[in-house]
PDB file of C-alpha atoms in Angstrom:
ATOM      1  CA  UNK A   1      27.060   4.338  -1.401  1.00 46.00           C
ATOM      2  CA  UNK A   2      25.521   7.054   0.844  1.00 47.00           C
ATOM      3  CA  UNK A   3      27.653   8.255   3.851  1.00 50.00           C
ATOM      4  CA  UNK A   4      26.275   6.763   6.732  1.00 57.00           C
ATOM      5  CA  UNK A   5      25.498   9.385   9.159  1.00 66.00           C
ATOM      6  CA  UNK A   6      24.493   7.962  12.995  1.00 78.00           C
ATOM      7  CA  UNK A   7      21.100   8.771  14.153  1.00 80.00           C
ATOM      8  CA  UNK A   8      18.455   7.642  17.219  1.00 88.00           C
ATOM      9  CA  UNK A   9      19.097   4.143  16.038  1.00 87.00           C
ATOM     10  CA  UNK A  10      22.712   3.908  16.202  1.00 86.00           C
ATOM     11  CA  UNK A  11      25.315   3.200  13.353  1.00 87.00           C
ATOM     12  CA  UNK A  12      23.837   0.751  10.441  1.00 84.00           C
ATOM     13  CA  UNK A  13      23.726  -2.954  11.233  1.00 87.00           C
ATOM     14  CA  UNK A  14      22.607  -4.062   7.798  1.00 88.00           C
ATOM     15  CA  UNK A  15      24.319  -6.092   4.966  1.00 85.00           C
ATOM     16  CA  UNK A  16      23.223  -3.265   2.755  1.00 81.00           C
ATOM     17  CA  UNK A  17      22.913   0.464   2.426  1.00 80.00           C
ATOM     18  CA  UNK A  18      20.518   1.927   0.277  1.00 78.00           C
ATOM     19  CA  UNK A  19      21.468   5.363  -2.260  1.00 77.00           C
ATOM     20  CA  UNK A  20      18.934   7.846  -0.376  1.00 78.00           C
ATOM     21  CA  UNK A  21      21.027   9.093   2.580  1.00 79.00           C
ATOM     22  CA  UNK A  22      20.615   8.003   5.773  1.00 84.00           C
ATOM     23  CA  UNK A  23      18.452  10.530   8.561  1.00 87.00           C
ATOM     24  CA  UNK A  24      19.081  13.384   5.946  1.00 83.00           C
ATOM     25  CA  UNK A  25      15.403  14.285   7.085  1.00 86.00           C
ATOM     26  CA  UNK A  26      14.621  13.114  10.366  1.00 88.00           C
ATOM     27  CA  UNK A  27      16.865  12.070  13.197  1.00 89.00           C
ATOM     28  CA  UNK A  28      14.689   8.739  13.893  1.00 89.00           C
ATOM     29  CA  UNK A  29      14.417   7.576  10.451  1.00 90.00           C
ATOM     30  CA  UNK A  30      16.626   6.497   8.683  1.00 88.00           C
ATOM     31  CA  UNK A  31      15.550   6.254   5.126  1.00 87.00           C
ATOM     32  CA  UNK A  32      12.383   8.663   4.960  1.00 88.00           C
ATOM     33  CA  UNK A  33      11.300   7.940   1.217  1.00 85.00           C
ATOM     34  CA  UNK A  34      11.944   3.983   1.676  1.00 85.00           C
ATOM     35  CA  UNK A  35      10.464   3.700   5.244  1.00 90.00           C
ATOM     36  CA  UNK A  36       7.673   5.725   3.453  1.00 88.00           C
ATOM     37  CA  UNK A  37       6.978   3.671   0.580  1.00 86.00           C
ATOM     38  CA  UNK A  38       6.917   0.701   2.101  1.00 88.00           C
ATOM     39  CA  UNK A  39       3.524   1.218   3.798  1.00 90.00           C
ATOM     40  CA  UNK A  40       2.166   0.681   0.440  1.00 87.00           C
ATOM     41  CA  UNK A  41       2.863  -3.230   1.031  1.00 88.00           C
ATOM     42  CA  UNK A  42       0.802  -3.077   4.214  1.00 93.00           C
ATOM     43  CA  UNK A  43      -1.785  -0.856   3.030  1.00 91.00           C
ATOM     44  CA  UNK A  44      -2.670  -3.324   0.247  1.00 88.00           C
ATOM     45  CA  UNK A  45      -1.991  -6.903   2.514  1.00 91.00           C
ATOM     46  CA  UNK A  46      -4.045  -5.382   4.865  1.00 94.00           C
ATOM     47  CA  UNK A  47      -7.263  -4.484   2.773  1.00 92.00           C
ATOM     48  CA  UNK A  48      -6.467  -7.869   0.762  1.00 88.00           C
ATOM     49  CA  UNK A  49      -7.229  -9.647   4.004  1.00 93.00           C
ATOM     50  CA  UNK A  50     -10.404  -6.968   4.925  1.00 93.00           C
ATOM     51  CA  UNK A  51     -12.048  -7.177   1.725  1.00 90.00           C
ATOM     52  CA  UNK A  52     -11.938 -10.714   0.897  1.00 87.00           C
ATOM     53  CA  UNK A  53     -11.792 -12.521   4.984  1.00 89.00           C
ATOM     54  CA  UNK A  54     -15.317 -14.412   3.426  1.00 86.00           C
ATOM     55  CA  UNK A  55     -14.450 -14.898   0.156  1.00 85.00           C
ATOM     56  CA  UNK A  56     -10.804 -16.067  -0.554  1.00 82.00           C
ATOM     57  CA  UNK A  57      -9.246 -19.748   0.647  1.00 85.00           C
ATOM     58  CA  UNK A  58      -7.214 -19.205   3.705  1.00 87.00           C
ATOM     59  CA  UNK A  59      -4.096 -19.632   1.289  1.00 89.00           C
ATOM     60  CA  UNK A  60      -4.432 -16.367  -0.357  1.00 89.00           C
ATOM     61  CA  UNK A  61      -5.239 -14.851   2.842  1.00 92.00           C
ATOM     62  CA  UNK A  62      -2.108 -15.745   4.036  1.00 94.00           C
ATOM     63  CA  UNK A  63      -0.184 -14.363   0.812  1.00 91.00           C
ATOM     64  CA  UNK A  64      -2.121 -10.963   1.698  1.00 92.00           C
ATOM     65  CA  UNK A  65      -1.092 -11.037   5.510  1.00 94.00           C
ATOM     66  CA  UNK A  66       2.629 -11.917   4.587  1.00 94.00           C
ATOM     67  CA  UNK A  67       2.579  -9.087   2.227  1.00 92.00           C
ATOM     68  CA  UNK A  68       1.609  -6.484   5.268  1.00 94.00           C
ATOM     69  CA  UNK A  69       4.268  -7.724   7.685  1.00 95.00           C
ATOM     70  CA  UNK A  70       6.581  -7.428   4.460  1.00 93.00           C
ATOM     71  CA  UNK A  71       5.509  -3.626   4.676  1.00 92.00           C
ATOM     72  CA  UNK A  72       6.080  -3.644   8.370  1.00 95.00           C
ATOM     73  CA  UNK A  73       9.188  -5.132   8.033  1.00 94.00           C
ATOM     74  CA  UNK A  74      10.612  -3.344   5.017  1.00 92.00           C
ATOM     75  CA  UNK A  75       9.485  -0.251   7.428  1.00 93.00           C
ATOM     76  CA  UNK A  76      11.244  -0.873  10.230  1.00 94.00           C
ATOM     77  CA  UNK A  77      14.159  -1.854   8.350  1.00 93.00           C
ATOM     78  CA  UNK A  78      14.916   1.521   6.380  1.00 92.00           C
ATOM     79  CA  UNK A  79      13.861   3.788   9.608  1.00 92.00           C
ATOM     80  CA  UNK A  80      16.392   2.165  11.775  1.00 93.00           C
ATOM     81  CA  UNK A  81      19.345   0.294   9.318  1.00 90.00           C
ATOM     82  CA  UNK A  82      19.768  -2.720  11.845  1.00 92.00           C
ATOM     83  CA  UNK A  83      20.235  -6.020  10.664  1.00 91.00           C
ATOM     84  CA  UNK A  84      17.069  -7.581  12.876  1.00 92.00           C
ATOM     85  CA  UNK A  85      14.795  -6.039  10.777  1.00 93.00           C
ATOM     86  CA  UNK A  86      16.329  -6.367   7.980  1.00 93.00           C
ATOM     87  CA  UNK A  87      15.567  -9.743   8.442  1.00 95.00           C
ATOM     88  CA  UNK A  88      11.801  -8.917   9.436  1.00 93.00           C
ATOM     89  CA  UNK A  89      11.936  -7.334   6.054  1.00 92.00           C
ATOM     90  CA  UNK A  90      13.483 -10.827   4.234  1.00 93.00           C
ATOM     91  CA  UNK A  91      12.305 -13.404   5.836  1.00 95.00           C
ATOM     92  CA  UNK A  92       8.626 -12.703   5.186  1.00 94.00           C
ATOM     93  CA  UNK A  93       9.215 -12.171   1.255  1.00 93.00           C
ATOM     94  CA  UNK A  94      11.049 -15.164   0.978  1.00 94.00           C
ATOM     95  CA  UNK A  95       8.065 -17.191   2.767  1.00 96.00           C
ATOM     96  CA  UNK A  96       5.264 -14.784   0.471  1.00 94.00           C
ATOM     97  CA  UNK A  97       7.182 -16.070  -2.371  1.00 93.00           C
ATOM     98  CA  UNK A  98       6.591 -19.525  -1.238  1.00 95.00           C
ATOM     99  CA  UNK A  99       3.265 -19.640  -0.793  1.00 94.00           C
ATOM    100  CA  UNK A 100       2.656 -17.784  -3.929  1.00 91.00           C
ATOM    101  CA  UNK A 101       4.393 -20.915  -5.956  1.00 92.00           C
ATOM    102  CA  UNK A 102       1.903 -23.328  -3.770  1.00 93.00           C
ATOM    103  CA  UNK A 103      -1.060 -21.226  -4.900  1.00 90.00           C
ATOM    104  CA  UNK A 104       0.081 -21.046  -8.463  1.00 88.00           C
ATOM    105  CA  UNK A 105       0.882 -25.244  -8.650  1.00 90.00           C
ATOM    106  CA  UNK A 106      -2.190 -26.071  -6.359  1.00 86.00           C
ATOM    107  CA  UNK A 107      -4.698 -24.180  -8.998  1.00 76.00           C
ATOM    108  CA  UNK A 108      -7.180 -26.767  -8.863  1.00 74.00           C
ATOM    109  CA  UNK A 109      -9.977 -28.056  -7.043  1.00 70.00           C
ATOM    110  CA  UNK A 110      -8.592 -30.881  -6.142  1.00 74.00           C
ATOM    111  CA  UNK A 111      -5.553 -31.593  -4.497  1.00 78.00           C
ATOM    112  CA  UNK A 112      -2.767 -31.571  -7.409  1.00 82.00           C
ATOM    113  CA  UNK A 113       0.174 -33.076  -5.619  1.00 86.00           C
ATOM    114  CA  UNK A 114       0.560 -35.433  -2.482  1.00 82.00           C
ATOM    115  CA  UNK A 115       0.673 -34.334   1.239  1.00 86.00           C
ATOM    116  CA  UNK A 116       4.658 -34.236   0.561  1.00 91.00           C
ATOM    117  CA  UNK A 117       4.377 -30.983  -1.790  1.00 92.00           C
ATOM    118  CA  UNK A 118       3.646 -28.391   1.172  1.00 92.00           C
ATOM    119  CA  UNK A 119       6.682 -30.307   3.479  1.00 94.00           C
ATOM    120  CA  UNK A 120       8.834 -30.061   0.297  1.00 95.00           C
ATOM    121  CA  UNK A 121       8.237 -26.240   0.217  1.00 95.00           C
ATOM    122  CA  UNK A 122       8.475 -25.905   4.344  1.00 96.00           C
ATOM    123  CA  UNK A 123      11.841 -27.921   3.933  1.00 96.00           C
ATOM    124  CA  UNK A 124      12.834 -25.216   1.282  1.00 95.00           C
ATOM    125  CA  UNK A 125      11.673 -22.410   3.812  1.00 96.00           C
ATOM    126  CA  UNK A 126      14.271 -23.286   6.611  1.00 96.00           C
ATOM    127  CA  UNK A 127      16.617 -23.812   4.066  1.00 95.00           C
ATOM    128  CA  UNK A 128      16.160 -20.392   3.003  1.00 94.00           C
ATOM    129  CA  UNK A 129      15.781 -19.133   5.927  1.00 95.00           C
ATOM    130  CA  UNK A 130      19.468 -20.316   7.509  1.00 95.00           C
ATOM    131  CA  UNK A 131      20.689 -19.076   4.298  1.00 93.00           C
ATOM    132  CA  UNK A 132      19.207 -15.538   4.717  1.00 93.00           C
ATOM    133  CA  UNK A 133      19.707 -15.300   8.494  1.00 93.00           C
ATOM    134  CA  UNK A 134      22.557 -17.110   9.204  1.00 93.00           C
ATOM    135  CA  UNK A 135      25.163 -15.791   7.087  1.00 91.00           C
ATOM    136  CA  UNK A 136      26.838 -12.610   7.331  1.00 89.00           C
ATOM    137  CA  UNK A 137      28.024  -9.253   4.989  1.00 87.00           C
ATOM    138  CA  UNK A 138      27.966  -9.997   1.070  1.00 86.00           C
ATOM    139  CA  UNK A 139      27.411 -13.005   0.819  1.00 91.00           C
ATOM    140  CA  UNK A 140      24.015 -12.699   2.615  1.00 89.00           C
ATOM    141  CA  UNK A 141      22.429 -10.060   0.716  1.00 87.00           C
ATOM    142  CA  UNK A 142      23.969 -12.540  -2.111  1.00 91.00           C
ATOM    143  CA  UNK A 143      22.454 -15.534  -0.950  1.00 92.00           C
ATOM    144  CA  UNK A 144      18.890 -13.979   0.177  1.00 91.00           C
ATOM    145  CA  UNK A 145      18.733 -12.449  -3.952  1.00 89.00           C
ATOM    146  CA  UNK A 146      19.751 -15.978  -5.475  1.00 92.00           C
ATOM    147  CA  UNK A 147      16.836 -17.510  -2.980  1.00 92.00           C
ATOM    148  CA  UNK A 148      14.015 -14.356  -3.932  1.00 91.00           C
ATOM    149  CA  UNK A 149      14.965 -14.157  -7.530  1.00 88.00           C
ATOM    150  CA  UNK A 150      15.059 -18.098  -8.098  1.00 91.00           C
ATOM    151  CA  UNK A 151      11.327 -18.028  -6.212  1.00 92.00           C
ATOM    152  CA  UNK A 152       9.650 -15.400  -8.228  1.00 87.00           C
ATOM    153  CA  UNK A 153      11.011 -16.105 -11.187  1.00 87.00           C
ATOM    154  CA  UNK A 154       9.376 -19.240 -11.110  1.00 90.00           C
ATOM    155  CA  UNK A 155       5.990 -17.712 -10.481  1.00 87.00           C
ATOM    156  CA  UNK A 156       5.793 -15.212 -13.127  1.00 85.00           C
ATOM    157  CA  UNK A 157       7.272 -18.189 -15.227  1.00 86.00           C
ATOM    158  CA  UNK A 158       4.312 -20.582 -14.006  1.00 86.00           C
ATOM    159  CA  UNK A 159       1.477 -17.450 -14.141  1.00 83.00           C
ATOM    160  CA  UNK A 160       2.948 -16.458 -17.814  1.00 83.00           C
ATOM    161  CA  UNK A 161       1.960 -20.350 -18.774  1.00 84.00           C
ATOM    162  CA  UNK A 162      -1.758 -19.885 -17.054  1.00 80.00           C
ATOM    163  CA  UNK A 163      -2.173 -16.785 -18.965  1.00 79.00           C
ATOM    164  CA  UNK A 164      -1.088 -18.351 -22.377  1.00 81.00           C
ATOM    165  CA  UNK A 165      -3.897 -20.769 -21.845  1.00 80.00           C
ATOM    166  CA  UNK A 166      -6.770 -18.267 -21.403  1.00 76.00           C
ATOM    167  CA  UNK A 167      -8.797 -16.766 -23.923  1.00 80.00           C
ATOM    168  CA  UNK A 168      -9.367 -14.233 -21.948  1.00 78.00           C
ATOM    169  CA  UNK A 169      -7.971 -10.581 -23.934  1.00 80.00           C
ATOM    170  CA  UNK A 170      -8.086  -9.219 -20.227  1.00 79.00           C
ATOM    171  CA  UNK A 171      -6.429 -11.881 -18.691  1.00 75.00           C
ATOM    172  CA  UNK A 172      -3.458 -11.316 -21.287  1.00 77.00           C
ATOM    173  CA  UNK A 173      -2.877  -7.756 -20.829  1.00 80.00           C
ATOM    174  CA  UNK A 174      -3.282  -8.070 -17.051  1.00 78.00           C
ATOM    175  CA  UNK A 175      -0.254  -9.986 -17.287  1.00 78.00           C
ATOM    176  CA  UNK A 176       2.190  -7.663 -19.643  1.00 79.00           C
ATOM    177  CA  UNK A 177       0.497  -4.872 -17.301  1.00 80.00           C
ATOM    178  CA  UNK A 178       2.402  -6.828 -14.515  1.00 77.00           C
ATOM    179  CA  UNK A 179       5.086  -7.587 -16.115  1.00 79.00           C
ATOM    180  CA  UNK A 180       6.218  -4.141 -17.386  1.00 80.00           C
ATOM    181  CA  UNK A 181       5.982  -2.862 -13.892  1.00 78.00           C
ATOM    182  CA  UNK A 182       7.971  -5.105 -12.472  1.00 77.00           C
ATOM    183  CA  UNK A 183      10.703  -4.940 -15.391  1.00 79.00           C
ATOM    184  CA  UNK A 184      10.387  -0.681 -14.282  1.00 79.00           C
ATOM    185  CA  UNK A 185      10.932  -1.772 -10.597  1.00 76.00           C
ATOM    186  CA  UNK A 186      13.691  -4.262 -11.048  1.00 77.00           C
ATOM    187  CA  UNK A 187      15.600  -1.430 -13.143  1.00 78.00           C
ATOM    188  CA  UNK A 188      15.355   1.058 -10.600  1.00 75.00           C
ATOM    189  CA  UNK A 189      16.468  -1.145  -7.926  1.00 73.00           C
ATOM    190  CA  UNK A 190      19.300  -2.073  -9.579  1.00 75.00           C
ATOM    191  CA  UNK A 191      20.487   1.040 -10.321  1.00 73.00           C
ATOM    192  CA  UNK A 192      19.818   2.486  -7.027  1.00 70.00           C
ATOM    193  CA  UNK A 193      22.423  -0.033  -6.128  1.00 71.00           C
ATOM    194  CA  UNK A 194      24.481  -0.163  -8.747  1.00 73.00           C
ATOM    195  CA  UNK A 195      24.878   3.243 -10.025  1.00 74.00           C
ATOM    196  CA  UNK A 196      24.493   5.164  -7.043  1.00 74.00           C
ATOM    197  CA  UNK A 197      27.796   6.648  -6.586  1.00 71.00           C
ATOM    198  CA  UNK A 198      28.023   7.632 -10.639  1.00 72.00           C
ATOM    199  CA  UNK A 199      24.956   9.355 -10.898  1.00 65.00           C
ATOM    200  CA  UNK A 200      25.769  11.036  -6.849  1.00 64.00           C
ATOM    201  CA  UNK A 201      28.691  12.710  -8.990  1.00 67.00           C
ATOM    202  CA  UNK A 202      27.197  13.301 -12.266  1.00 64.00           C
ATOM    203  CA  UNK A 203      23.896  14.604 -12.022  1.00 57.00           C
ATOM    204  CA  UNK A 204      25.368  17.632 -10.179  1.00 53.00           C
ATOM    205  CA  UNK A 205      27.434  19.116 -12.867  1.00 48.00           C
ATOM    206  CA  UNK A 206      24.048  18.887 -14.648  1.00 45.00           C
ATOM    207  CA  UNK A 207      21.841  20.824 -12.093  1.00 40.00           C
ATOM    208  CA  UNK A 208      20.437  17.487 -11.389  1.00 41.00           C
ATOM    209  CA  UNK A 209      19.160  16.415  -7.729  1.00 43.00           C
ATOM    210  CA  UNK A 210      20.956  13.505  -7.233  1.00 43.00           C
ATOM    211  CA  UNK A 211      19.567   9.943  -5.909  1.00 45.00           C
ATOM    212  CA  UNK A 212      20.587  10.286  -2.664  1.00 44.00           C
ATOM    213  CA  UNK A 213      19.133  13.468  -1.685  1.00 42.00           C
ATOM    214  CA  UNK A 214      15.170  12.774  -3.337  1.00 45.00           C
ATOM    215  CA  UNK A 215      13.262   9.499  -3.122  1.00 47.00           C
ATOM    216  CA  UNK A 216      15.693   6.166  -4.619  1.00 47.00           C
ATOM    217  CA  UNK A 217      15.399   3.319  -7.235  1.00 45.00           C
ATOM    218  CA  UNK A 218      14.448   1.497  -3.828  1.00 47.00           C
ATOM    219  CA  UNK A 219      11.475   3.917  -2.625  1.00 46.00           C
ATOM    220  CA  UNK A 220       9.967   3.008  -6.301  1.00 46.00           C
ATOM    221  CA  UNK A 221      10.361  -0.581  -5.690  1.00 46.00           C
ATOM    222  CA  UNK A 222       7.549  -1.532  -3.352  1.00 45.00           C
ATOM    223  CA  UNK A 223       4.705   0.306  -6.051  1.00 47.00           C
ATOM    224  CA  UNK A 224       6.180  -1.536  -9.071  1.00 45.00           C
ATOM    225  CA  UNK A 225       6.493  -5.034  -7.361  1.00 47.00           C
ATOM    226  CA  UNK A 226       2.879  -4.607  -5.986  1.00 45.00           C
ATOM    227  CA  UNK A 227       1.690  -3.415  -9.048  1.00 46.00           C
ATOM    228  CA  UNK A 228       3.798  -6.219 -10.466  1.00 46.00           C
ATOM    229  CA  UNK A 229       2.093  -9.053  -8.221  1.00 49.00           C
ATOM    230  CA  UNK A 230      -1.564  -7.665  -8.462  1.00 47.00           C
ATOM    231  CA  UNK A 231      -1.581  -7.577 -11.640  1.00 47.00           C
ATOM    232  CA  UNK A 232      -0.395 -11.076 -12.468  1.00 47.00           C
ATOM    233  CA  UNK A 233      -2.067 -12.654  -9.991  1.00 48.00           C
ATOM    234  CA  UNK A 234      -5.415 -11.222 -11.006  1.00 49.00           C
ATOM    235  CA  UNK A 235      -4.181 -12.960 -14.859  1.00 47.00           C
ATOM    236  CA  UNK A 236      -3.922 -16.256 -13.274  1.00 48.00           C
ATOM    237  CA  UNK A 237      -7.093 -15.997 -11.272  1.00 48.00           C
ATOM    238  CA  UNK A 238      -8.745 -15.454 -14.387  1.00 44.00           C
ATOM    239  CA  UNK A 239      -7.259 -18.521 -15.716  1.00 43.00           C
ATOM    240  CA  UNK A 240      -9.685 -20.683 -13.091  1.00 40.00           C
ATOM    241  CA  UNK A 241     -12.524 -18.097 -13.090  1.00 37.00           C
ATOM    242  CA  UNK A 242     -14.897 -21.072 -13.165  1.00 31.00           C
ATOM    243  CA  UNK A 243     -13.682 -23.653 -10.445  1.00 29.00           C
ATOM    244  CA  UNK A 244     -14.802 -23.553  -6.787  1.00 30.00           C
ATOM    245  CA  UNK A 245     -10.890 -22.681  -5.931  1.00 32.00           C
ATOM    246  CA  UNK A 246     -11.189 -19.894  -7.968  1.00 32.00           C
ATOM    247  CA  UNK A 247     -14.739 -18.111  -7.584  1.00 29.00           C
ATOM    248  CA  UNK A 248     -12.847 -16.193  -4.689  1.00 31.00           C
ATOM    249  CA  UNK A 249     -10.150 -15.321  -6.602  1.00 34.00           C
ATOM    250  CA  UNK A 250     -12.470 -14.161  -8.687  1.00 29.00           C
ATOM    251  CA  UNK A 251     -13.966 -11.740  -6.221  1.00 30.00           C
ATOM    252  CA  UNK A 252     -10.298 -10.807  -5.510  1.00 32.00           C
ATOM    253  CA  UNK A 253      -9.744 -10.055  -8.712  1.00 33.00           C
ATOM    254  CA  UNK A 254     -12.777  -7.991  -9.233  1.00 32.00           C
ATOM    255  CA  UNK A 255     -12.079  -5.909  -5.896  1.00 33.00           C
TER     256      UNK A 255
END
């Protein structure tokens, strides 16, 4: 880890410190290249919601909104370190992750599952939710990775069988497109976390800048998983391209 200088927001709150070090640039941000790259979440939730308010179900609108308070909370939680919004930062994925499974299992016109399927997932979003906000240190960020991972796992798992059943070419390479940027993203956010003190003491003795003083595994993290998520969901809208459900994600996929 980073040392963990005190700025404007007072010492670090969080269950986790990131490699880039903390209000090396600014005195009221924290984490300049993470608070900065985060506003790529709410750029795109934001125009998500612009572009297609007439087009999309109200479902997908809500994965689009959920993704822009992700931004805003993944922005307020590296400019000021404090565990509050780090959980305006989790909370929000965890519940964007949910609705993404609903959208990828309800991928029909009609009504797949009983009324009990959304409670099911609701009941699974407070349990989540005490898990991610009621627990404390390690075993929180522990607990709120074993609840994000299990979730998206499952979707790319559930749009990788959609994709399999297209004929589409597109469709297919839409999906490895996703894929491969998420694999990038999920290695440098493990080794921002991971590896951060080794390569803080080796890349020096190499004339190397080293991860904490230029923009983290983390700060990449927000571009890869977008890229990640746009790009798989536009191979399972493709999947449905000709059901009523699916003639607006269509038009998403096309925007």
């Amino acid at each position: 880890m980073s040392a963990i200088p005190t700025g404007y927001w007072g010492p670090s709150t969080s269950t986790v410190d990131w490699c880039e070090t903390n209000y090396q640039h600014f005195f009221h941000i924290g984490e300049l290249f993470n608070s900065a790259s985060s506003l790529v979440l709410v750029l795109v939730g934001v125009l998500g919601v612009v572009l297609h308010w007439r087009v999309l179900e109200r479902r997908f609108l809500l994965a689009f909104g959920l993704l822009a308070l992700v931004g805003v909370g993944s922005t307020a939680f590296h400019t000021t370190l404090r565990r509050e919004h780090q959980m305006l930062d989790e909370l929000p994925m965890l519940y964007l992750a949910i609705v993404i499974v609903y959208i990828l299992l309800e991928d029909r016109p009609q009504r797949r599952f009983g009324r009990w399927f959304p409670w099911l997932l609701f009941c699974h979003a407070v349990l989540v939710t005490y898990l991610t906000a009621f627990t404390r240190g390690a075993l929180q960020f522990f607990l709120f990775q074993v609840s994000f991972a299990s979730l998206e796992f499952f979707a790319l798992g559930r749009t990788y069988v959609l994709q399999r059943r297209s004929p589409d070419a597109s469709t297919k390479r839409l999906f490895q497109l996703g894929i491969a940027s998420y694999a990038l993203a999920i290695v440098l956010w493990v080794s921002d976390i991971q590896f951060c003190p080794t390569l803080n003491e080796t890349l020096p003795a190499h004339a190397s800048p080293t991860p904490s003083s230029m923009p983290g595994g983390t700060c990449w993290w927000p571009s890869g998983s977008t890229r990640s998520s746009w790009s798989s969901r536009r191979s399972d809208c493709g999947r449905w391209g000709r059901t009523h459900v699916s003639a607006g994600c269509w038009a998403w996929s096309r925007a």
